[in-house]
mmCIF file of C-alpha atoms in Angstrom:
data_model
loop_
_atom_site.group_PDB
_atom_site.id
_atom_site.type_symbol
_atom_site.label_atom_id
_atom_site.label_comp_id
_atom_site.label_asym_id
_atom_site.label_seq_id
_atom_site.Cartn_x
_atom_site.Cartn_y
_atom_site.Cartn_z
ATOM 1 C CA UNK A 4 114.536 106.285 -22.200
ATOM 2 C CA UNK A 5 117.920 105.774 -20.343
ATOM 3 C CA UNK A 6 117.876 105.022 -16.799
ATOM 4 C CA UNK A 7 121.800 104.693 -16.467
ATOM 5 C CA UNK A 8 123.197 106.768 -13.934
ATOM 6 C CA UNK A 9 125.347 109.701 -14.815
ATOM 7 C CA UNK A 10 128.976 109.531 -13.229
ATOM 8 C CA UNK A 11 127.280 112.487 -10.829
ATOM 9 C CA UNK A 12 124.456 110.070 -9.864
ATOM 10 C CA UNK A 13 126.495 107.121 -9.309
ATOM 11 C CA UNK A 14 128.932 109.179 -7.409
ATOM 12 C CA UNK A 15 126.182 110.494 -5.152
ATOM 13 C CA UNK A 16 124.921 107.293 -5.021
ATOM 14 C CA UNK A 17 127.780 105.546 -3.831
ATOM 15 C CA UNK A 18 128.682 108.212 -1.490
ATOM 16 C CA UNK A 19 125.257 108.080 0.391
ATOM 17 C CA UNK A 20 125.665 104.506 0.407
ATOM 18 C CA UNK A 21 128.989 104.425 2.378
ATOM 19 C CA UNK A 22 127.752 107.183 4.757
ATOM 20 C CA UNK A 23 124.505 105.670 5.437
ATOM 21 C CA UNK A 24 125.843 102.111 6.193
ATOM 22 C CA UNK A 25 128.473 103.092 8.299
ATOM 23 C CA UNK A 26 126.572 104.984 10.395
ATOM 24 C CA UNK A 27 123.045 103.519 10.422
ATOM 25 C CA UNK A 28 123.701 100.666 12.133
ATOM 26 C CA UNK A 29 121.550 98.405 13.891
ATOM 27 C CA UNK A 30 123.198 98.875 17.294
ATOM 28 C CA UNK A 31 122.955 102.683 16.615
ATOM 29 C CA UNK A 32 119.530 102.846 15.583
ATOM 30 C CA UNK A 33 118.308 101.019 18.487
ATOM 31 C CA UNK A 34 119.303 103.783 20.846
ATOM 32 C CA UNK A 35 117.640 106.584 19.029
ATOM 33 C CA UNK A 36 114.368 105.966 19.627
ATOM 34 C CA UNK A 37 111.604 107.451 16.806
ATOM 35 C CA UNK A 38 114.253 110.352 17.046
ATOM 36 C CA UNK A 39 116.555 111.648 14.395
ATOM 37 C CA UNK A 40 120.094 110.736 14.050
ATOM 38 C CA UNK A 41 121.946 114.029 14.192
ATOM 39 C CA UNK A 42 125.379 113.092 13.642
ATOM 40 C CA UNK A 43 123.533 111.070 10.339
ATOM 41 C CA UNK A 44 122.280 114.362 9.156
ATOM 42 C CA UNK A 45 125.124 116.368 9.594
ATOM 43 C CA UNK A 46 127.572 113.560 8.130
ATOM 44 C CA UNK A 47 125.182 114.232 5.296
ATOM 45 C CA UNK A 48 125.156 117.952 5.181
ATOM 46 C CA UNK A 49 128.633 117.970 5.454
ATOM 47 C CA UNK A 50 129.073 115.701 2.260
ATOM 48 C CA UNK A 51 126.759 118.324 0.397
ATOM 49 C CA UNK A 52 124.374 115.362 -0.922
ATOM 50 C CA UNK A 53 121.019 117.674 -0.258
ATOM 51 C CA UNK A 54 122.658 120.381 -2.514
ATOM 52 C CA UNK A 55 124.106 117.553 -4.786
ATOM 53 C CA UNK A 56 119.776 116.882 -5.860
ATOM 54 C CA UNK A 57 120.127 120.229 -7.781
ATOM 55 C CA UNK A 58 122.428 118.838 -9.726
ATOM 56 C CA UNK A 59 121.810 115.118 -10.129
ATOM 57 C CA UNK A 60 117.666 115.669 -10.540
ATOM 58 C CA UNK A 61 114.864 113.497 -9.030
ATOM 59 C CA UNK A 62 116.816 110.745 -10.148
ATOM 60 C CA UNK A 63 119.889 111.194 -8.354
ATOM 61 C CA UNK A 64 117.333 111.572 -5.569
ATOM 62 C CA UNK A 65 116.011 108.103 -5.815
ATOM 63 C CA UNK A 66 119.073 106.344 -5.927
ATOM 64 C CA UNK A 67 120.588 108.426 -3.173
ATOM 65 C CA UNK A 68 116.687 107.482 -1.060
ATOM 66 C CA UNK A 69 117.129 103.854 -2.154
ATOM 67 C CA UNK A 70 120.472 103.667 0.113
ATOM 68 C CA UNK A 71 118.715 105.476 2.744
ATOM 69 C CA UNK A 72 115.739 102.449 2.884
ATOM 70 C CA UNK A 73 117.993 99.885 2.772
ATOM 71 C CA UNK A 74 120.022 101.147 5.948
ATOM 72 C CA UNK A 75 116.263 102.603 7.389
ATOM 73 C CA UNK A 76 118.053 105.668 7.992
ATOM 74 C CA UNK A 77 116.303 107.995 10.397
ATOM 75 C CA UNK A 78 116.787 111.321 8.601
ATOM 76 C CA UNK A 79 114.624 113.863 7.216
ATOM 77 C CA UNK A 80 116.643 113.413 3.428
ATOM 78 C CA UNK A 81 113.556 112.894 1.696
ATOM 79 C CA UNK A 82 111.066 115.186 3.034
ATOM 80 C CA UNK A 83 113.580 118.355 2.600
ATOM 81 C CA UNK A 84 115.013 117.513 -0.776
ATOM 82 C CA UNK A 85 111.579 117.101 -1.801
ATOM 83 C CA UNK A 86 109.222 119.850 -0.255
ATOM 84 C CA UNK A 87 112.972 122.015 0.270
ATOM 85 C CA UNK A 88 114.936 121.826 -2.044
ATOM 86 C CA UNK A 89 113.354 121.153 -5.197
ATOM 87 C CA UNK A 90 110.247 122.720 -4.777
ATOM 88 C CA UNK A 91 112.225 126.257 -3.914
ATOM 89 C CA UNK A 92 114.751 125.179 -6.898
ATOM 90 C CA UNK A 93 112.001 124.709 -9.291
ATOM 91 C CA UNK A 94 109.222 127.205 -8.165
ATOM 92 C CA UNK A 95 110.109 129.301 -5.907
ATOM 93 C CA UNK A 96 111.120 133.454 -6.738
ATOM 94 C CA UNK A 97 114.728 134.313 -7.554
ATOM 95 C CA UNK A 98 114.272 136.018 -3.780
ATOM 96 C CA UNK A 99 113.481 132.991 -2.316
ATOM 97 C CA UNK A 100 116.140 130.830 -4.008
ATOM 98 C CA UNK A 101 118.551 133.193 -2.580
ATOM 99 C CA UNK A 102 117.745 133.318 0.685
ATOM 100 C CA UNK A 103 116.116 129.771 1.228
ATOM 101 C CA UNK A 104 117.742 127.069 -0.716
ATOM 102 C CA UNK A 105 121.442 127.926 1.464
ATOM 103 C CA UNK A 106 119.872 126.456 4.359
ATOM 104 C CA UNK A 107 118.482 123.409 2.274
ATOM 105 C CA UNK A 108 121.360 122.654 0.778
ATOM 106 C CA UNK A 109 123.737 122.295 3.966
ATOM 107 C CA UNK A 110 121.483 120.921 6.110
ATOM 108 C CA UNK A 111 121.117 123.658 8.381
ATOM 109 C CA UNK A 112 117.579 123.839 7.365
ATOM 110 C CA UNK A 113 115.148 121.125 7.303
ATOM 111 C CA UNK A 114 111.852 121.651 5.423
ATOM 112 C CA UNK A 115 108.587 119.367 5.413
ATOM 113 C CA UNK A 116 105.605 119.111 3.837
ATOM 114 C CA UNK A 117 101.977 118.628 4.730
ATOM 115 C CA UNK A 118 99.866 117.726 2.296
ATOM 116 C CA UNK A 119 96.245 116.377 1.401
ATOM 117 C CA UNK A 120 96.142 112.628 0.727
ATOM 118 C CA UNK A 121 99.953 112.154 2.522
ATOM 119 C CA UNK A 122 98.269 113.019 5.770
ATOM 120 C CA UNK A 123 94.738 112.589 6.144
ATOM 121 C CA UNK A 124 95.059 116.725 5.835
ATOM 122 C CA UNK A 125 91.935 119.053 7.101
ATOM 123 C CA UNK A 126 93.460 122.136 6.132
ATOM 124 C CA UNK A 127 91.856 125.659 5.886
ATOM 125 C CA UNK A 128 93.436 129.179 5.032
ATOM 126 C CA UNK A 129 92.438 131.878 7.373
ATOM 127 C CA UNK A 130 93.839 135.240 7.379
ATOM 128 C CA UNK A 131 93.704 138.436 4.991
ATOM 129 C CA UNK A 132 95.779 137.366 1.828
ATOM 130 C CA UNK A 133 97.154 140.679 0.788
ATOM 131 C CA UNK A 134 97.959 139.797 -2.884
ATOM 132 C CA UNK A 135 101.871 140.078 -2.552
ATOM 133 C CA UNK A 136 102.089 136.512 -2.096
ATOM 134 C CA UNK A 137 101.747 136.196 1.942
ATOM 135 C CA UNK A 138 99.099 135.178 3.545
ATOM 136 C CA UNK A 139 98.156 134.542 7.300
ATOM 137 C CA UNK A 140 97.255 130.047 7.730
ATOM 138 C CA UNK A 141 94.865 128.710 10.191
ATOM 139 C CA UNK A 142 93.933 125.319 10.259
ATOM 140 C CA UNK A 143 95.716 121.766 11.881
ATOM 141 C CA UNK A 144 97.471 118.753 9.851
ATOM 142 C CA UNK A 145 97.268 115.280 12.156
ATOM 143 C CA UNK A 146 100.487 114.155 11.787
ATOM 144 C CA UNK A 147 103.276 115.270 9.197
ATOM 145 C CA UNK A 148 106.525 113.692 9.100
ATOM 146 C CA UNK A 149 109.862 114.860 10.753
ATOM 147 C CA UNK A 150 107.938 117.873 11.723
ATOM 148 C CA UNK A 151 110.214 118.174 14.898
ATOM 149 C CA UNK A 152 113.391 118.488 12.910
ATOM 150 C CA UNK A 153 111.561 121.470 10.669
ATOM 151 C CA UNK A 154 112.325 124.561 9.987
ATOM 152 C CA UNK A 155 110.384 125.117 7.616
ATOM 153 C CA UNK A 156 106.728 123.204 6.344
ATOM 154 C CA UNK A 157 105.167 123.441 2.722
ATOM 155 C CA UNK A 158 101.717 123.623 3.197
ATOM 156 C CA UNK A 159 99.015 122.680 0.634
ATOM 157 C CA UNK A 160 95.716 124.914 0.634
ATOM 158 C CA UNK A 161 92.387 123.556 -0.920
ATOM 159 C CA UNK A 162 91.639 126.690 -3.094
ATOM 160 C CA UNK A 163 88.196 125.860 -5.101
ATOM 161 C CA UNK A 164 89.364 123.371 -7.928
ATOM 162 C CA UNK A 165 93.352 123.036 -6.612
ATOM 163 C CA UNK A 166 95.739 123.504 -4.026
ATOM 164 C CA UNK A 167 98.155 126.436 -3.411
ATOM 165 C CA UNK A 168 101.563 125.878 -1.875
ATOM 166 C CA UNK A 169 102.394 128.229 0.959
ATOM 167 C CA UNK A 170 105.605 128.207 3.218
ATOM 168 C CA UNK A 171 105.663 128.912 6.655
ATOM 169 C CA UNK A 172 108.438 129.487 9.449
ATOM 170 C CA UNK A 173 108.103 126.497 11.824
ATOM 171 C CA UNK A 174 108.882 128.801 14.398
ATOM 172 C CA UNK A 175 105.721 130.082 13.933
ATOM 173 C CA UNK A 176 103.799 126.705 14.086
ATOM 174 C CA UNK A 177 102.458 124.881 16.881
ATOM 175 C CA UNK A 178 103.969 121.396 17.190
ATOM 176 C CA UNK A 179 102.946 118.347 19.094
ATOM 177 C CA UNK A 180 104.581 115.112 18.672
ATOM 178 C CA UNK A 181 103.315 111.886 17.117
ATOM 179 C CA UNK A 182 103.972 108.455 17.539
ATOM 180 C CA UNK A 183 104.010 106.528 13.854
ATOM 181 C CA UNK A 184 104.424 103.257 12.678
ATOM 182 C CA UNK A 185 107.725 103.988 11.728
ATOM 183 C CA UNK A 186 110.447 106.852 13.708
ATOM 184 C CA UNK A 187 109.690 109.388 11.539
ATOM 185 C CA UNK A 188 110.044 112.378 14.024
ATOM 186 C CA UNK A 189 106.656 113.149 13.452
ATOM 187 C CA UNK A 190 104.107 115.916 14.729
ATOM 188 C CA UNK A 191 100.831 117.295 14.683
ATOM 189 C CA UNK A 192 100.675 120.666 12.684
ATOM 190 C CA UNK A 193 99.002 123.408 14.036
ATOM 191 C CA UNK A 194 98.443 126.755 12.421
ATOM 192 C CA UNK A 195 96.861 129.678 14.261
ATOM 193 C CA UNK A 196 96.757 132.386 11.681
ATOM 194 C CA UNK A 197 100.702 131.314 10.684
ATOM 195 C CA UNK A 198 102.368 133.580 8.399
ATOM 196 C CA UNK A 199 103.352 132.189 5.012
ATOM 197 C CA UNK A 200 104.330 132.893 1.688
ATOM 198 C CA UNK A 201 103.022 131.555 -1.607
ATOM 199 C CA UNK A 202 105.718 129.132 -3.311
ATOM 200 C CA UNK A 203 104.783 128.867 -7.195
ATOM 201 C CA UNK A 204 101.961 129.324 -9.426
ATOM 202 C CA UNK A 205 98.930 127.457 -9.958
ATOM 203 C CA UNK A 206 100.646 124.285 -11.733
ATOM 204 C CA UNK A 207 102.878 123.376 -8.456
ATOM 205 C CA UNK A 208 101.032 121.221 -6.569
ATOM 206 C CA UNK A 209 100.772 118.531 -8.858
ATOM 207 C CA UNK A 210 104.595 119.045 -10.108
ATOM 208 C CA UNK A 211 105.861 119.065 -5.777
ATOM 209 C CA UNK A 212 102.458 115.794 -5.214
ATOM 210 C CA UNK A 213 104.359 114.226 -8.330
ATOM 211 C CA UNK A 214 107.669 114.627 -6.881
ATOM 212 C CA UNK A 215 107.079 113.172 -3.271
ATOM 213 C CA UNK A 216 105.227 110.149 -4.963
ATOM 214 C CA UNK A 217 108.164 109.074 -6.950
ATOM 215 C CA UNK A 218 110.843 110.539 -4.147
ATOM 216 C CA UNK A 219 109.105 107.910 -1.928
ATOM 217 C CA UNK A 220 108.855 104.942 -3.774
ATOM 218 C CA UNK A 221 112.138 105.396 -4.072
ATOM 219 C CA UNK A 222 112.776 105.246 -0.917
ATOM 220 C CA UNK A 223 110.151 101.951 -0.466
ATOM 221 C CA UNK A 224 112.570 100.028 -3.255
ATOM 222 C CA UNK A 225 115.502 100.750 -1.121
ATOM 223 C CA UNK A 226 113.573 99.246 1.778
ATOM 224 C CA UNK A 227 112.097 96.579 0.225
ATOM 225 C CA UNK A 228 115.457 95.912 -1.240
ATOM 226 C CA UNK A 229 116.607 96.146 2.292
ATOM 227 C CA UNK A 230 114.257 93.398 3.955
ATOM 228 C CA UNK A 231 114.822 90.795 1.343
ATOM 229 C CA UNK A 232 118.816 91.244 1.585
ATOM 230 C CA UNK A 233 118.345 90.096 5.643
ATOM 231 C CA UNK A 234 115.547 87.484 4.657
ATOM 232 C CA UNK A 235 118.114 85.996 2.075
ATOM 233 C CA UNK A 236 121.066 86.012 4.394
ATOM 234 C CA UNK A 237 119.279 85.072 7.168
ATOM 235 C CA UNK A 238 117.511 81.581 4.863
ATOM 236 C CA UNK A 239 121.230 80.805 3.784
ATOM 237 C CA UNK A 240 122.743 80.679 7.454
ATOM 238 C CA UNK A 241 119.529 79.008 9.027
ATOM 239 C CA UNK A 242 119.917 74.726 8.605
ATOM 240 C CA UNK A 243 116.920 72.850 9.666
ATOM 241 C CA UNK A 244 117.122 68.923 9.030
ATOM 242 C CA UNK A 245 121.036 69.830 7.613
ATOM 243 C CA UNK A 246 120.298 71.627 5.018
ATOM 244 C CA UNK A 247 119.626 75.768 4.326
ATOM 245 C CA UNK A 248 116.553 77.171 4.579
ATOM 246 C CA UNK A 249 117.064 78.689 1.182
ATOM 247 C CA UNK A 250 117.300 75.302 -0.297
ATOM 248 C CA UNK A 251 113.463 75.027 0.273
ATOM 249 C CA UNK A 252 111.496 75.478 -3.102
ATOM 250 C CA UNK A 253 108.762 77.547 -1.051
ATOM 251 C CA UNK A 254 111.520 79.760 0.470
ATOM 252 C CA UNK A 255 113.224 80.196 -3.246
ATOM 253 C CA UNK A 256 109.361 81.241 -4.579
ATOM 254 C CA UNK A 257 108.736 83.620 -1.992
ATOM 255 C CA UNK A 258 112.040 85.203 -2.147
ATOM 256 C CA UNK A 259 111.960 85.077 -5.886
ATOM 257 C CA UNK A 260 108.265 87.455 -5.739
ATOM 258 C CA UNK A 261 109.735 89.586 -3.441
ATOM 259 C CA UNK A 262 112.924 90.422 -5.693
ATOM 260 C CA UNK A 263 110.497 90.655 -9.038
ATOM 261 C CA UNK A 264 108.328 93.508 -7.167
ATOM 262 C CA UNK A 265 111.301 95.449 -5.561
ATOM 263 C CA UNK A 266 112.376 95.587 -8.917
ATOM 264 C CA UNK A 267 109.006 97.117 -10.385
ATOM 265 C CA UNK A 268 108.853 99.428 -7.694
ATOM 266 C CA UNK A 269 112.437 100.981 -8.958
ATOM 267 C CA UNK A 270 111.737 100.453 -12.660
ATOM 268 C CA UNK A 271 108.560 102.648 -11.988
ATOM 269 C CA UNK A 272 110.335 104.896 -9.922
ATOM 270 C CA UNK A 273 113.280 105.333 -11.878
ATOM 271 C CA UNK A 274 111.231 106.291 -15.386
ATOM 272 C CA UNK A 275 109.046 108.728 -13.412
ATOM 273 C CA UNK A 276 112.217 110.821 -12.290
ATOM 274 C CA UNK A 277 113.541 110.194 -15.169
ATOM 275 C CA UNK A 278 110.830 111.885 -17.396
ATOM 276 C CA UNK A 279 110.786 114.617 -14.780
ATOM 277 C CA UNK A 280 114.299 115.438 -15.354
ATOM 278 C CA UNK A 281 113.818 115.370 -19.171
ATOM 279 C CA UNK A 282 110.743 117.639 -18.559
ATOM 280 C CA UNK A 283 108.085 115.537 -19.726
ATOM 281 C CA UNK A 284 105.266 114.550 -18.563
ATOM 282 C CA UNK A 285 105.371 112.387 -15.736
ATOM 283 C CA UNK A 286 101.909 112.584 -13.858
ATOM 284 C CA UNK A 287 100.742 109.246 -14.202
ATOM 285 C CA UNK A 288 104.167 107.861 -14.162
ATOM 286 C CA UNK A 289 104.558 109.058 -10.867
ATOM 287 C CA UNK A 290 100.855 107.424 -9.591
ATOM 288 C CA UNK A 291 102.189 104.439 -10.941
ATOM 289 C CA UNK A 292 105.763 104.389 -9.135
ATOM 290 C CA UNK A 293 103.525 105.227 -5.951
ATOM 291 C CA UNK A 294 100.489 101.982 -6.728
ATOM 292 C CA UNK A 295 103.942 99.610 -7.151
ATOM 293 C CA UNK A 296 105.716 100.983 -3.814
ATOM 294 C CA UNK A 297 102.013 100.713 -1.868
ATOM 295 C CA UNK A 298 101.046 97.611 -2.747
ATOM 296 C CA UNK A 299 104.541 95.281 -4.160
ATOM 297 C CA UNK A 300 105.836 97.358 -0.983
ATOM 298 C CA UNK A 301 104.235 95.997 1.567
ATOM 299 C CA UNK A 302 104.228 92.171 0.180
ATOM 300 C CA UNK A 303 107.444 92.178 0.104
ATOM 301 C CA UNK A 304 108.061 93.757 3.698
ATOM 302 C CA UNK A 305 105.524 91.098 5.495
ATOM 303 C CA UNK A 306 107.963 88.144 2.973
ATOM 304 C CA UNK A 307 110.982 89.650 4.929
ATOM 305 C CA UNK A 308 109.237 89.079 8.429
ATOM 306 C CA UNK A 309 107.973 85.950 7.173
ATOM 307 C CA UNK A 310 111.181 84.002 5.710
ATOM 308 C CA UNK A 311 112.677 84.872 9.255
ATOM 309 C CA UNK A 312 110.317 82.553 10.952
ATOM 310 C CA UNK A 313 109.969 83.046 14.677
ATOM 311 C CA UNK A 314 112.871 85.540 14.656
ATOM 312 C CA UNK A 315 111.090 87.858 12.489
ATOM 313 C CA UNK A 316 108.101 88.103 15.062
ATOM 314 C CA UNK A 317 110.974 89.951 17.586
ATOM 315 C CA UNK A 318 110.438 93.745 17.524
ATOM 316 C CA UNK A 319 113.910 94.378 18.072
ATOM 317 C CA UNK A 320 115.295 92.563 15.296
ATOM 318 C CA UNK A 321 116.369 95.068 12.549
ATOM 319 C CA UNK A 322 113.862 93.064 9.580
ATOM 320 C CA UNK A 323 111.161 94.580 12.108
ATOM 321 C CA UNK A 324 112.260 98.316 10.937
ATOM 322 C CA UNK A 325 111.851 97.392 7.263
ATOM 323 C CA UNK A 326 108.640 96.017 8.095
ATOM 324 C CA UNK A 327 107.777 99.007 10.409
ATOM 325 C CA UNK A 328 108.870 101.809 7.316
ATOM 326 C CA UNK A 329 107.143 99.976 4.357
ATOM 327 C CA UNK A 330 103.754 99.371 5.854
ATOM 328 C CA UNK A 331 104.652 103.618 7.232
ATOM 329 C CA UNK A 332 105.554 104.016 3.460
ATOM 330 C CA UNK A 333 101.966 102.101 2.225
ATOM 331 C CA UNK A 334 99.919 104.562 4.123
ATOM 332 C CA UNK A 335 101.617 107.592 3.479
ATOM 333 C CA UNK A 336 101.539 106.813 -0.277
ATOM 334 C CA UNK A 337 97.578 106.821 0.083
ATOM 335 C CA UNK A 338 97.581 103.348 -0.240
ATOM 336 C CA UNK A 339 97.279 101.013 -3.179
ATOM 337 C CA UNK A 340 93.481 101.196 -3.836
ATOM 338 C CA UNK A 341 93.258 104.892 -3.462
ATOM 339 C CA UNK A 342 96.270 105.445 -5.490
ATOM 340 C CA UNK A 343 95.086 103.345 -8.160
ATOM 341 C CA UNK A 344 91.435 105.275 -8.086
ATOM 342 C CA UNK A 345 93.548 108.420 -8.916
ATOM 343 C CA UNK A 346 95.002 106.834 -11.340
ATOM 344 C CA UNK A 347 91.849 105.659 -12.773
ATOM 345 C CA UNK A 348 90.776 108.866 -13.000
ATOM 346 C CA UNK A 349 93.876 110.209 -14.290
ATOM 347 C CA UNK A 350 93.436 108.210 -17.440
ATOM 348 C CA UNK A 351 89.991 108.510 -18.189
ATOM 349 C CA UNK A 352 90.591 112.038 -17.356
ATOM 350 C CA UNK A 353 92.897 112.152 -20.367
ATOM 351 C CA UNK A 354 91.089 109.985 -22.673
ATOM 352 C CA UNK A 355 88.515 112.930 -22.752
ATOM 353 C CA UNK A 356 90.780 115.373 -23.697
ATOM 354 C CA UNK A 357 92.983 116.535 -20.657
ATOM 355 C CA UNK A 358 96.146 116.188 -20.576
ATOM 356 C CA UNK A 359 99.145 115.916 -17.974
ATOM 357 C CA UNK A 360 99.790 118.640 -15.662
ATOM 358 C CA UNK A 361 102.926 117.255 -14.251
#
């Protein structure tokens, strides 16, 4: 395996880099609330970075959602490349490419996704499906993020031993907002016999779950990556008896466990994608990028906060946001014990004879 960026990646990457840190401030992002950052979004449309995922793969994604963490960048990038863009790229009906991806690519369109174990999900399907792929949705989701920026929302259905992916018009969803741990934008889903179109055939749900899990830890690396970068500037500045802070063994240590697990959380993030875009089997490599980002996330967040002493207990200091998006980040993730119980299962599910489905 070869994790090296491709002169398209690093290009993308370097691009969403400049564009996120000039513009996600910490004087900006103070005044926006738990709202998007329009001008952020289209600055980003207008660079063509969402479309640029076709091209550059789930990898290209990470790096590009790594920038976005560090910065804590309050766009809906990740959600709509993920339950957008790719998903419609990858399963969706040469109709529905046409008419849908567009949208996704320039930013004029902002897709979603609810799904089980991302959400603490109760979803039903109501509704005569007709069997050409639409189907009427009834049911409610308690919180999905950047559901007020939507346009559109992937939905996953409990069918009897999977989940069907269905795509609905968030015109034609009820929305209320939600107030989250981190600004997300989020809101509480609520179908009423929705209409909706199936996206995909039985296999992708596990290939879109696969793709958010590594898509996300992504993003934790980048925020992770984010927090330590203050906590280490911050200990260098910061003298107490005449010398740096950083000059203390305990503050070297802590900073020293914090680097070693951002960096597991992007190893583990990076092979996932990368199998993905060699179209192997990536699965458990993806459960694996999401156990590192839940649990190596959050320790490193709350070692961000910590190494800033009393100023890291002040809400409006911008190490708070890191520590307000990884510990978002943990739970949406599942969290590290339930991820690792799928995971569990995963492998003993394979040792008698299944194999990968993603």
């Amino acid at each position: 395996m070869d994790f090296t960026p491709t002169a398209e990646q690093e290009a993308a990457r370097d691009l969403a880099a400049r564009i996120f840190g000039d513009l996600s401030t910490p004087e900006r992002l103070a005044g926006l609330g738990d709202g998007t950052d329009t001008e952020l979004w289209k600055a980003l449309g207008g660079a063509g970075l969402a479309g640029a995922v076709e091209e550059t793969g789930l990898l290209g994604l990470v790096l590009m959602l790594e920038e976005q963490g560090r910065a804590t960048a309050q766009v809906p990038f990740a959600v709509s490349c993920v339950y957008g863009l790719l998903t419609v790229a990858a399963h969706g009906t040469a109709e529905q490419r046409e008419r849908l991806l567009p949208g996704l690519r320039d930013g004029s369109a902002v897709a979603t996704g609810a799904f089980p174990g991302r959400t603490g999900i109760m979803v039903s399907a109501g509704g005569g499906r007709d069997g050409s792929g639409r189907a009427r949705l009834t049911g409610a989701v308690p919180w999905v993020p950047w559901l007020r920026d939507a346009t559109q929302v992937l939905v996953a259905v409990r069918e009897k031993v999977t989940h069907s992916l269905w795509m609905v018009d968030a015109a034609d969803a009820g929305c209320e907002p939600v107030e989250l741990t981190a600004p997300w934008s989020a809101g509480r889903l609520v179908l009423d016999g929705a209409r909706a179109e199936r996206i995909g055939g039985p296999d992708a749900y596990e290939d879109v779950l696969a793709t958010a899990r590594t898509a996300f830890a992504g993003l934790q690396a980048g925020v992770g990556a984010g927090s330590l970068a203050r906590a280490v500037a911050y200990t260098n500045e910061r003298e107490q008896f005449g010398r740096p802070l950083a000059a203390k063994q305990g503050v070297q240590l802590r900073a020293a466990e914090a680097h070693m697990d951002v960096e597991a959380i992007r190893v583990t993030a990076y092979e996932a994608a990368w199998r993905r875009d060699e179209g192997l089997a990536y699965g458990s490599h993806a459960l694996t990028a999401a156990w590192w980002a839940s649990e190596a996330g959050k320790r490193v967040v709350h070692t961000g906060q910590h190494l800033h002493g009393g100023m890291g207990a002040d809400l409006d200091h911008p190490v708070h946001r890191h520590f307000l998006w990884g510990r978002q980040l943990d739970g949406y993730l599942g969290c590290g014990g339930e991820v690792l119980e799928e995971l569990g299962t995963f492998i003993a599910h394979e040792g008698h004879g299944g194999g990968e489905s993603a």
